[in-house]
Coordinates of C-alpha atoms and ligand atoms in Angstrom, one line a residue:
M1 CA 0.5 -1.4 -30.4
A2 CA -2.8 0.5 -30.6
R3 CA -3.6 3.7 -28.6
I4 CA -7.2 4.1 -27.9
V5 CA -9.4 6.7 -26.3
V6 CA -12.8 6.3 -24.7
D7 CA -14.2 9.8 -24.2
P8 CA -16.7 10.3 -22.7
I9 CA -17.2 7.1 -20.7
T10 CA -21.0 7.1 -20.5
R11 CA -23.4 5.7 -17.8
I12 CA -21.5 7.6 -15.2
E13 CA -22.0 11.1 -13.7
G14 CA -19.6 13.7 -15.2
H15 CA -16.8 13.6 -17.8
L16 CA -14.3 10.8 -17.7
R17 CA -11.8 10.0 -20.5
I18 CA -9.6 6.9 -20.7
Q19 CA -6.5 6.7 -22.9
A20 CA -5.0 3.2 -23.2
E21 CA -2.3 1.3 -24.9
V22 CA -3.2 -2.1 -26.3
N23 CA -0.6 -4.7 -27.2
G24 CA -1.4 -8.3 -28.4
G25 CA -5.1 -8.1 -27.3
Q26 CA -4.3 -6.7 -23.8
I27 CA -4.2 -3.3 -22.2
T28 CA -0.6 -2.6 -21.3
D29 CA -1.0 0.9 -19.9
A30 CA -3.8 3.4 -19.2
W31 CA -4.4 7.0 -18.1
S32 CA -7.5 8.3 -16.4
S33 CA -8.5 11.9 -17.0
S34 CA -11.4 14.3 -16.3
T35 CA -11.9 17.1 -18.8
M36 CA -14.4 19.1 -16.7
F37 CA -13.6 21.7 -14.0
R38 CA -15.9 22.5 -11.1
G39 CA -14.4 24.7 -8.4
I40 CA -17.0 24.6 -5.6
E41 CA -14.2 24.5 -2.9
K42 CA -13.2 28.0 -4.0
I43 CA -16.8 29.3 -3.7
L44 CA -16.9 28.3 0.0
K45 CA -14.1 30.5 1.2
G46 CA -15.3 33.4 3.4
R47 CA -18.7 31.8 4.0
D48 CA -20.5 30.8 7.3
P49 CA -19.3 27.2 8.1
R50 CA -22.9 26.4 9.1
D51 CA -23.9 27.0 5.4
A52 CA -21.2 24.9 3.8
W53 CA -23.3 21.7 3.6
Y54 CA -25.8 23.5 1.5
F55 CA -23.2 24.3 -1.1
T56 CA -21.2 21.1 -1.0
Q57 CA -24.4 19.1 -1.5
R58 CA -24.3 20.5 -5.1
F59 CA -21.0 18.7 -5.8
C60 CA -23.1 16.0 -7.2
G61 CA -26.6 15.2 -8.4
V62 CA -26.3 11.5 -7.7
C63 CA -24.9 11.1 -4.2
T64 CA -27.1 14.0 -3.1
T65 CA -26.9 13.6 0.6
V66 CA -23.3 12.6 1.1
H67 CA -21.6 16.0 0.9
S68 CA -24.0 17.4 3.4
I69 CA -23.2 14.7 5.9
A70 CA -19.4 15.0 5.4
S71 CA -19.7 18.8 5.7
I72 CA -21.7 18.9 8.9
R73 CA -19.5 16.3 10.4
A74 CA -16.4 18.4 9.5
V75 CA -17.9 21.5 11.2
E76 CA -19.0 19.5 14.2
N77 CA -15.5 18.1 14.5
A78 CA -14.0 21.6 14.3
L79 CA -16.3 22.9 16.9
N80 CA -16.3 19.8 19.1
I81 CA -20.1 19.3 18.9
R82 CA -21.9 16.0 19.9
V83 CA -25.2 15.5 18.2
P84 CA -28.3 13.9 19.8
L85 CA -28.8 10.1 19.2
N86 CA -32.1 10.8 17.3
A87 CA -30.2 12.9 14.8
E88 CA -27.5 10.2 14.4
L89 CA -30.1 7.6 13.7
I90 CA -32.1 9.7 11.3
R91 CA -28.8 10.4 9.4
N92 CA -28.2 6.6 9.3
L93 CA -31.6 6.1 7.7
I94 CA -31.0 8.8 5.1
I95 CA -27.4 7.6 4.4
G96 CA -28.4 3.9 4.3
I97 CA -31.4 4.2 1.9
Q98 CA -29.2 6.4 -0.3
V99 CA -26.6 3.5 -0.5
V100 CA -29.3 0.9 -1.2
Q101 CA -31.0 2.9 -3.9
D102 CA -27.7 4.1 -5.5
H103 CA -26.2 0.5 -5.7
V104 CA -29.3 -1.0 -7.2
I105 CA -29.4 1.8 -9.8
H106 CA -25.7 1.2 -10.5
F107 CA -26.1 -2.5 -11.0
Y108 CA -29.1 -2.4 -13.3
H109 CA -28.9 1.0 -15.0
L110 CA -25.2 1.8 -15.1
H111 CA -23.4 -1.5 -15.1
A112 CA -25.6 -4.4 -16.2
L113 CA -25.5 -3.6 -19.9
D114 CA -21.8 -4.3 -19.8
W115 CA -22.7 -7.9 -19.2
V116 CA -26.3 -8.2 -20.4
D117 CA -27.0 -8.1 -24.2
V118 CA -30.5 -6.6 -24.4
V119 CA -30.9 -7.4 -28.1
S120 CA -30.3 -11.1 -27.4
A121 CA -33.2 -11.0 -25.0
L122 CA -35.5 -10.9 -28.1
K123 CA -34.5 -14.5 -28.8
A124 CA -35.4 -15.8 -25.3
D125 CA -38.3 -18.1 -24.6
P126 CA -40.4 -16.3 -21.9
T127 CA -41.5 -19.7 -20.4
K128 CA -38.0 -20.8 -20.0
T129 CA -37.1 -17.4 -18.6
A130 CA -39.7 -17.7 -16.0
A131 CA -38.4 -21.2 -15.1
L132 CA -34.9 -19.8 -14.8
A133 CA -36.1 -16.9 -12.6
A134 CA -38.1 -19.3 -10.4
S135 CA -35.0 -21.4 -9.8
L136 CA -33.3 -18.3 -8.4
S137 CA -36.0 -16.6 -6.3
D138 CA -39.7 -16.6 -5.5
W139 CA -40.2 -13.0 -6.6
P140 CA -43.9 -12.9 -7.5
L141 CA -43.7 -10.9 -10.8
N142 CA -41.5 -13.5 -12.5
S143 CA -44.1 -15.2 -14.8
P144 CA -44.0 -16.1 -18.5
T145 CA -46.6 -13.4 -19.3
Y146 CA -44.5 -10.8 -17.5
F147 CA -41.4 -11.7 -19.4
K148 CA -43.3 -11.9 -22.7
S149 CA -44.6 -8.3 -22.1
V150 CA -41.1 -7.1 -21.5
Q151 CA -39.9 -8.8 -24.6
D152 CA -42.6 -7.2 -26.6
K153 CA -41.6 -3.8 -25.2
V154 CA -38.0 -4.3 -26.3
A155 CA -39.1 -5.6 -29.7
A156 CA -41.2 -2.4 -30.2
F157 CA -38.1 -0.3 -29.4
V158 CA -36.0 -2.3 -31.9
K159 CA -38.7 -2.1 -34.6
K160 CA -38.8 1.7 -34.4
G161 CA -35.0 1.8 -34.7
R162 CA -35.0 3.7 -31.4
L163 CA -33.5 1.7 -28.6
G164 CA -34.1 4.5 -26.1
P165 CA -32.2 3.8 -22.9
F166 CA -30.6 0.7 -24.6
G167 CA -29.3 2.7 -27.6
N168 CA -25.6 3.0 -28.7
A169 CA -24.1 -0.1 -27.1
Y170 CA -22.0 -2.9 -28.3
W171 CA -24.8 -5.5 -28.8
G172 CA -23.6 -8.7 -30.3
H173 CA -20.0 -8.2 -29.0
P174 CA -18.2 -11.5 -28.5
A175 CA -17.5 -10.8 -24.8
Y176 CA -21.2 -11.1 -24.0
K177 CA -21.8 -14.6 -22.5
L178 CA -25.3 -14.8 -21.1
P179 CA -28.0 -17.0 -22.7
P180 CA -31.0 -15.2 -24.1
E181 CA -33.2 -16.2 -21.1
A182 CA -30.8 -14.6 -18.6
N183 CA -30.6 -11.5 -20.8
L184 CA -34.4 -11.2 -20.8
M185 CA -34.6 -11.7 -17.1
A186 CA -32.0 -9.0 -16.4
T187 CA -33.6 -6.6 -18.9
A188 CA -37.0 -7.1 -17.2
H189 CA -35.5 -6.3 -13.8
Y190 CA -33.7 -3.3 -15.3
L191 CA -37.1 -1.8 -16.1
E192 CA -38.6 -2.9 -12.8
A193 CA -35.7 -1.3 -10.8
L194 CA -36.6 2.1 -12.4
D195 CA -40.0 2.1 -10.6
W196 CA -38.6 0.5 -7.4
Q197 CA -35.9 3.2 -6.9
R198 CA -38.4 6.0 -7.3
E199 CA -40.5 4.5 -4.5
V200 CA -37.9 3.6 -1.9
I201 CA -36.2 7.0 -2.0
K202 CA -39.5 8.6 -0.7
I203 CA -37.8 8.0 2.6
H204 CA -35.7 11.0 1.8
A205 CA -38.9 13.0 1.2
I206 CA -40.2 12.0 4.6
L207 CA -36.9 12.6 6.5
G208 CA -35.4 15.3 4.3
S209 CA -38.4 17.0 2.8
K210 CA -37.2 16.2 -0.8
N211 CA -34.9 14.1 -3.0
P212 CA -32.5 14.9 -4.6
H213 CA -30.8 17.1 -2.1
P214 CA -32.7 16.6 1.2
Q215 CA -33.0 19.8 3.2
T216 CA -33.1 18.9 6.9
F217 CA -29.4 18.8 7.7
L218 CA -28.1 21.1 10.4
V219 CA -24.8 21.5 12.1
G220 CA -25.4 20.0 15.6
G221 CA -28.3 17.7 14.6
M222 CA -31.2 17.6 12.2
A223 CA -34.0 20.1 11.4
I224 CA -36.8 17.5 11.7
P225 CA -38.6 17.3 15.0
V226 CA -39.5 13.9 16.4
D227 CA -42.7 13.5 18.3
P228 CA -45.0 10.4 18.1
N229 CA -48.1 12.5 18.7
S230 CA -47.5 15.6 16.5
Q231 CA -48.7 16.1 12.9
N232 CA -45.8 18.4 12.3
A233 CA -43.0 16.0 13.3
L234 CA -41.6 12.6 12.6
N235 CA -44.6 10.8 14.1
A236 CA -46.0 7.3 14.3
D237 CA -47.6 7.5 10.8
K238 CA -44.5 8.6 9.1
I239 CA -42.4 5.9 11.0
A240 CA -44.9 3.3 9.7
E241 CA -44.5 4.6 6.1
I242 CA -40.7 4.4 6.4
A243 CA -41.0 0.9 7.8
Q244 CA -43.1 -0.1 4.7
L245 CA -40.6 1.4 2.3
L246 CA -37.7 -0.3 4.0
K247 CA -39.5 -3.6 3.7
K248 CA -39.9 -2.9 0.0
A249 CA -36.2 -2.0 -0.4
K250 CA -35.1 -5.2 1.4
A251 CA -37.4 -7.5 -0.5
F252 CA -36.1 -6.3 -3.9
V253 CA -32.5 -6.5 -2.9
E254 CA -32.9 -10.1 -1.4
K255 CA -35.2 -11.5 -4.1
V256 CA -34.2 -9.7 -7.3
Y257 CA -30.8 -7.9 -7.1
I258 CA -28.8 -10.5 -5.3
P259 CA -30.1 -13.5 -7.3
D260 CA -29.5 -11.6 -10.6
L261 CA -26.0 -10.6 -9.5
L262 CA -25.1 -14.2 -8.7
A263 CA -26.7 -15.5 -11.9
V264 CA -24.9 -13.0 -14.1
A265 CA -21.6 -13.4 -12.2
S266 CA -21.6 -17.1 -12.7
F267 CA -21.2 -16.7 -16.4
Y268 CA -18.3 -14.3 -16.1
K269 CA -16.0 -15.9 -13.5
E270 CA -12.9 -15.2 -15.6
W271 CA -13.5 -11.5 -14.5
A272 CA -12.5 -12.6 -11.0
G273 CA -8.9 -12.6 -12.3
I274 CA -9.1 -9.2 -14.2
G275 CA -9.2 -5.6 -13.0
G276 CA -7.5 -5.9 -9.6
G277 CA -5.7 -2.6 -9.5
V278 CA -3.6 -1.0 -6.8
G279 CA -4.3 -3.6 -4.0
N280 CA -4.6 -1.0 -1.2
Y281 CA -8.0 -0.2 0.2
I282 CA -9.4 2.6 2.4
S283 CA -12.8 2.6 4.2
Y284 CA -14.0 5.2 6.7
G285 CA -16.6 2.9 8.1
E286 CA -20.1 4.1 8.7
Y287 CA -23.4 4.1 10.7
P288 CA -22.7 5.3 14.2
L289 CA -24.6 3.2 16.7
D290 CA -24.4 5.8 19.4
N291 CA -23.5 9.5 19.6
S292 CA -20.1 9.1 21.1
G293 CA -18.3 10.0 17.8
K294 CA -15.9 7.0 18.4
P295 CA -14.8 5.0 15.4
E296 CA -15.2 1.8 17.3
K297 CA -19.0 2.5 17.6
L298 CA -19.4 2.4 13.8
W299 CA -21.4 -0.5 12.5
F300 CA -19.1 -1.0 9.4
P301 CA -15.6 -0.7 10.8
Q302 CA -13.0 1.7 9.4
G303 CA -9.5 1.0 8.3
I304 CA -6.9 0.4 5.6
I305 CA -5.7 -2.8 3.9
V306 CA -2.2 -2.7 2.2
G307 CA -1.0 -4.9 -0.6
K308 CA -4.1 -7.2 -0.6
D309 CA -3.1 -8.5 2.8
L310 CA -6.3 -9.5 4.6
S311 CA -4.5 -10.5 7.8
R312 CA -4.2 -6.9 9.0
V313 CA -6.4 -3.8 9.1
Y314 CA -4.5 -0.6 9.9
P315 CA -6.2 2.3 11.7
I316 CA -6.4 5.5 9.6
D317 CA -4.3 8.5 10.5
Q318 CA -5.9 11.5 8.8
Q319 CA -2.6 13.4 8.8
K320 CA -1.3 10.8 6.3
I321 CA -3.8 11.8 3.7
T322 CA -2.5 14.1 0.9
E323 CA -3.4 15.2 -2.6
S324 CA -0.8 15.7 -5.3
V325 CA -1.3 17.9 -8.4
A326 CA 1.8 16.7 -10.3
H327 CA -0.4 15.5 -13.2
S328 CA -3.5 17.7 -12.5
W329 CA -4.2 21.1 -13.9
Y330 CA -3.6 23.1 -10.7
E331 CA -0.8 25.2 -9.2
G332 CA 1.3 23.5 -6.6
G333 CA 4.6 21.8 -5.8
D334 CA 5.5 18.2 -6.6
A335 CA 4.9 16.6 -3.2
G336 CA 1.4 15.8 -1.9
V337 CA -0.2 18.3 0.5
H338 CA -2.6 17.7 3.4
P339 CA -6.1 19.0 2.8
W340 CA -6.0 21.6 5.6
E341 CA -3.0 23.3 3.7
E342 CA -4.1 22.5 0.2
Q343 CA -5.4 25.0 -2.5
T344 CA -7.4 24.7 -5.7
E345 CA -5.6 27.1 -8.0
V346 CA -6.1 26.4 -11.7
R347 CA -3.1 26.1 -14.1
Y348 CA -4.5 24.7 -17.3
T349 CA -1.8 23.5 -19.6
G350 CA -3.8 21.0 -21.6
P351 CA -4.7 21.0 -25.3
T352 CA -7.4 23.2 -26.8
P353 CA -10.4 21.1 -27.7
P354 CA -11.1 19.4 -30.0
Y355 CA -8.1 17.1 -29.5
D356 CA -7.1 13.5 -30.2
M357 CA -4.6 12.7 -27.5
I358 CA -3.7 14.4 -24.2
D359 CA 0.0 14.4 -23.5
T360 CA 0.0 12.2 -20.3
D361 CA 3.7 12.9 -19.6
K362 CA 2.5 16.3 -18.5
K363 CA -0.6 17.4 -16.5
Y364 CA -3.6 15.5 -17.9
S365 CA -6.7 15.7 -15.6
W366 CA -8.8 18.0 -13.4
V367 CA -8.9 15.2 -10.8
K368 CA -6.2 15.5 -8.1
S369 CA -4.2 12.5 -6.8
P370 CA -5.1 11.5 -3.2
R371 CA -2.6 9.3 -1.5
Y372 CA -2.4 7.7 2.0
D373 CA 1.1 7.6 3.4
G374 CA 2.3 8.1 -0.2
K375 CA 0.3 5.2 -1.6
P376 CA -2.7 5.1 -4.0
M377 CA -5.8 3.6 -2.4
E378 CA -8.9 2.1 -3.9
T379 CA -12.2 3.0 -2.1
G380 CA -15.8 2.0 -2.5
P381 CA -17.9 -1.1 -1.7
L382 CA -15.0 -3.4 -2.2
A383 CA -12.8 -1.5 0.3
T384 CA -15.8 -1.4 2.7
I385 CA -16.4 -5.1 2.5
L386 CA -12.7 -6.1 2.6
V387 CA -12.0 -4.0 5.7
A388 CA -15.1 -5.3 7.4
Y389 CA -14.3 -8.9 6.4
A390 CA -10.7 -8.6 7.5
A391 CA -11.7 -7.0 10.8
G392 CA -14.0 -9.9 11.5
H393 CA -17.3 -8.0 11.2
Q394 CA -19.8 -10.8 11.7
G395 CA -22.6 -9.9 9.2
T396 CA -20.0 -9.1 6.5
K397 CA -18.1 -12.4 7.0
G398 CA -21.3 -14.4 6.6
A399 CA -22.4 -12.6 3.5
V400 CA -19.0 -12.7 1.8
E401 CA -18.7 -16.4 2.5
L402 CA -22.2 -17.1 1.2
V403 CA -21.5 -15.2 -2.1
L404 CA -18.1 -16.7 -2.6
G405 CA -19.5 -20.2 -1.9
K406 CA -22.4 -19.7 -4.4
L407 CA -19.9 -18.6 -7.1
G408 CA -17.4 -21.4 -6.1
V409 CA -14.5 -19.0 -5.8
G410 CA -12.1 -18.0 -2.9
P411 CA -11.5 -14.6 -1.2
E412 CA -8.7 -13.8 -3.7
A413 CA -11.5 -13.4 -6.3
L414 CA -12.6 -10.3 -4.5
F415 CA -9.5 -8.4 -5.8
S416 CA -11.0 -7.9 -9.3
T417 CA -13.7 -6.4 -11.5
L418 CA -16.1 -9.1 -10.5
G419 CA -15.2 -8.7 -6.8
R420 CA -16.0 -5.0 -7.0
T421 CA -19.4 -5.7 -8.4
A422 CA -20.1 -8.5 -6.0
A423 CA -19.0 -6.4 -3.0
R424 CA -21.4 -3.7 -4.0
G425 CA -24.2 -6.3 -3.8
I426 CA -23.0 -7.5 -0.4
E427 CA -22.9 -4.0 1.0
T428 CA -26.4 -3.3 -0.3
L429 CA -27.8 -6.5 1.2
L430 CA -26.2 -5.9 4.6
V431 CA -27.4 -2.3 4.7
A432 CA -30.9 -3.2 3.5
Q433 CA -31.1 -5.8 6.3
E434 CA -29.8 -3.4 9.0
L435 CA -31.9 -0.3 8.1
P436 CA -35.1 -1.5 9.9
K437 CA -33.0 -2.1 13.1
W438 CA -31.8 1.6 13.1
L439 CA -35.5 2.6 12.6
D440 CA -36.4 0.4 15.6
M441 CA -33.6 2.0 17.7
L442 CA -35.0 5.4 16.8
V443 CA -38.5 4.4 17.8
A444 CA -37.3 2.9 21.1
N445 CA -35.3 6.0 21.9
V446 CA -38.2 8.3 21.3
A447 CA -40.6 6.0 23.2
G448 CA -38.1 6.3 26.2
G449 CA -38.9 10.0 26.2
D450 CA -35.8 11.4 24.4
L451 CA -37.1 13.9 21.8
A452 CA -33.8 15.8 21.4
I453 CA -32.8 16.4 17.8
H454 CA -30.4 19.4 17.8
N455 CA -27.5 20.4 20.0
G456 CA -27.6 24.2 19.9
E457 CA -24.8 24.9 22.4
K458 CA -22.3 26.1 19.8
W459 CA -24.9 27.5 17.3
D460 CA -23.9 31.1 18.2
P461 CA -20.5 31.9 16.4
A462 CA -19.6 34.0 19.4
T463 CA -19.0 30.8 21.3
W464 CA -16.4 29.5 18.7
P465 CA -12.6 29.7 19.1
R466 CA -11.0 32.4 16.9
E467 CA -9.3 29.7 14.8
T468 CA -10.1 26.0 14.5
A469 CA -10.0 23.1 12.0
G470 CA -11.8 19.9 11.6
Y471 CA -12.6 17.0 9.2
G472 CA -15.7 15.0 8.5
W473 CA -15.8 11.4 7.1
H474 CA -18.5 9.5 5.5
N475 CA -18.6 6.2 3.7
A476 CA -20.6 7.2 0.7
P477 CA -21.9 4.8 -2.0
R478 CA -18.6 5.2 -3.9
G479 CA -16.5 5.0 -0.7
A480 CA -14.3 7.1 1.5
L481 CA -15.5 10.7 1.5
G482 CA -13.7 13.3 3.6
H483 CA -14.2 17.1 4.0
W484 CA -11.5 19.2 5.7
I485 CA -12.3 22.7 7.0
R486 CA -10.3 25.5 8.5
I487 CA -12.4 28.2 10.3
R488 CA -11.0 31.7 11.2
D489 CA -13.0 34.6 12.6
Q490 CA -16.2 32.6 12.2
K491 CA -15.7 32.2 8.5
I492 CA -14.4 29.4 6.2
E493 CA -10.7 30.1 5.7
N494 CA -10.1 26.9 3.6
Y495 CA -12.2 24.0 2.5
Q496 CA -11.1 20.8 0.7
A497 CA -12.9 17.6 -0.1
V498 CA -11.2 14.3 -0.9
V499 CA -13.9 12.3 -2.6
P500 CA -14.3 8.6 -3.4
S501 CA -14.0 9.0 -7.1
T502 CA -11.0 11.4 -6.6
W503 CA -9.2 8.5 -5.0
N504 CA -10.2 6.0 -7.7
A505 CA -10.0 8.3 -10.8
S506 CA -6.8 9.9 -9.8
P507 CA -4.0 10.4 -12.4
R508 CA -0.4 9.5 -11.7
D509 CA 1.2 11.2 -8.7
E510 CA 4.7 12.9 -8.5
K511 CA 6.3 9.4 -8.2
G512 CA 4.5 8.2 -11.3
Q513 CA 2.3 5.7 -9.4
R514 CA -0.9 5.0 -11.3
G515 CA -4.3 5.7 -9.8
P516 CA -6.8 2.8 -9.2
Y517 CA -8.7 3.0 -12.5
E518 CA -5.3 3.2 -14.4
A519 CA -3.8 0.2 -12.5
A520 CA -7.0 -1.8 -12.8
L521 CA -7.1 -1.6 -16.6
V522 CA -3.5 -2.9 -17.0
G523 CA -3.8 -6.6 -18.2
T524 CA -7.4 -6.3 -19.3
P525 CA -8.1 -8.4 -22.4
M526 CA -9.5 -6.6 -25.4
A527 CA -11.4 -8.6 -28.1
D528 CA -11.8 -5.6 -30.3
P529 CA -10.1 -2.2 -29.6
N530 CA -12.7 -0.5 -31.7
K531 CA -15.4 -1.7 -29.3
P532 CA -13.8 -1.3 -25.9
L533 CA -16.5 -3.1 -23.9
E534 CA -13.9 -4.5 -21.5
I535 CA -12.7 -1.0 -20.5
L536 CA -16.3 -0.2 -19.6
R537 CA -16.6 -3.3 -17.5
T538 CA -13.7 -2.5 -15.3
I539 CA -14.2 1.3 -15.1
H540 CA -18.0 0.9 -14.4
S541 CA -17.2 -1.6 -11.7
F542 CA -15.9 1.3 -9.7
D543 CA -19.1 3.3 -10.4
P544 CA -17.3 6.5 -11.3
C545 CA -18.7 10.0 -10.5
L546 CA -16.5 12.6 -12.0
A547 CA -18.8 15.5 -10.8
C548 CA -17.8 14.4 -7.3
A549 CA -14.2 13.6 -8.2
V550 CA -13.4 17.1 -9.4
H551 CA -16.0 19.0 -7.3
Ligands
NFC1 NI1 -21.3 11.9 -7.2 FE1 -20.1 10.7 -4.8 C1 -19.3 11.3 -3.2 C2 -18.6 10.0 -5.4 O1 -18.8 11.2 -2.3 N1 -17.6 9.7 -5.8 O2 -20.7 8.2 -3.6 C3 -20.6 9.2 -3.9 O3 -21.1 10.5 -6.3 O4 -21.8 9.6 -6.8

């Protein structure tokens, strides 16, 4: 038996460490740990609840909008505020383009190199690469000259001995399966996606004044006036610019990302039987289609799937969500606690760095262990797509069947590392195709004379009850994000976030149940424990963000 440590896991945000036991070429047990403390929940106590979004947005530099949305929804829930339809639709546009940009970045820049051997791309024939690309898509850039120029660029890196963004990887590892031409095609699109993502996120600059960390959120609505005829508002020119950027976003997803995903996945079908994990899934659903606040009005439905059973989607009861700190470096009892009651009080009992192993029988992470009704839950694009598919969501059903059909696998293939990566592509495609419709809804609503953007009825704290509590949910790129707030005497009494990567990266709970990363790694084959590429594949398929997870 070998014990291995991967620390830090790179190509993620924040600090994640995996300890694993390997027996006979397979992982037999694993522990997920974050070695970095944040503490922003503590900073919020005593502040004005209307300011909370501004602080929580700094949980993360990657999902830079999501903690504002969850925060303002939590305060609106506590104060029983309905926001105007224009504000809901603008929020949908901000959220949706974040998801699309984030998932493309994940596929190319954070995950592709687990499957694509960049150095092998040097051996490719650019003409054959162009023929391969043309067989998959009519994307205009895909020519022999273009692929040759990319190959020359990579060759120049290699010649200088400085691989730049491609440095320090396991090139030549036996688990890489793509032919050189597919490697060159994916490498070219890796570089192209860098430019594309910078362009499409300009929508945040238009609607939110900047990215990262857009600035136009407001409890009760948004701080961006809508008026087709004013230069100082979201007017017809700006709408036209957003429409162009959405077109650009959709084209790249349809013609580059999805064809690449299918092409790469077709060489790694054995990964449809690896990396399954806990088998329970939670999705908060997303994209309100009106301002009723009702879950049934969300475009992606919300719900829970238990034990990989796609015949039932359970509604979510927020009271059943708890966090345990049995194996996390915080004060607290053994049983999980609901976020309204929970505290974040540090009790570090870990080793003093530098260290080789963390004793995982004791506390071993700064991440807490969220549980639903006592069960570990996976969240993220796979959960979103499984819940929508099982709930009979039309667009999702069609897209899932198309992808499964192209790969020649059944729905059970979704419960895997490959399924997680495919589901992210499906979510991106569906959102990219839907975004222009939400823009059209906004334009139609404004054209009908509704210019309302903020509900100021409860803006004055004197109108608030002396004591209240609320929660705000958002389906972020990495999954189910919830913020819980208690307000007393117009100030924040307690604030707790239960974040997608907290669900997924969680250590064991008081019953010894593994978290999703830990469970997904069990059974993973390892060609060479000294080059743990397979661990990266499964962990990256979740798209971890440990800055968020610990917050
Ligand atoms: Ni950071 Fe996240 C927050 C997480 O909710 N996990 O998707 C978003 O980061 O990327």
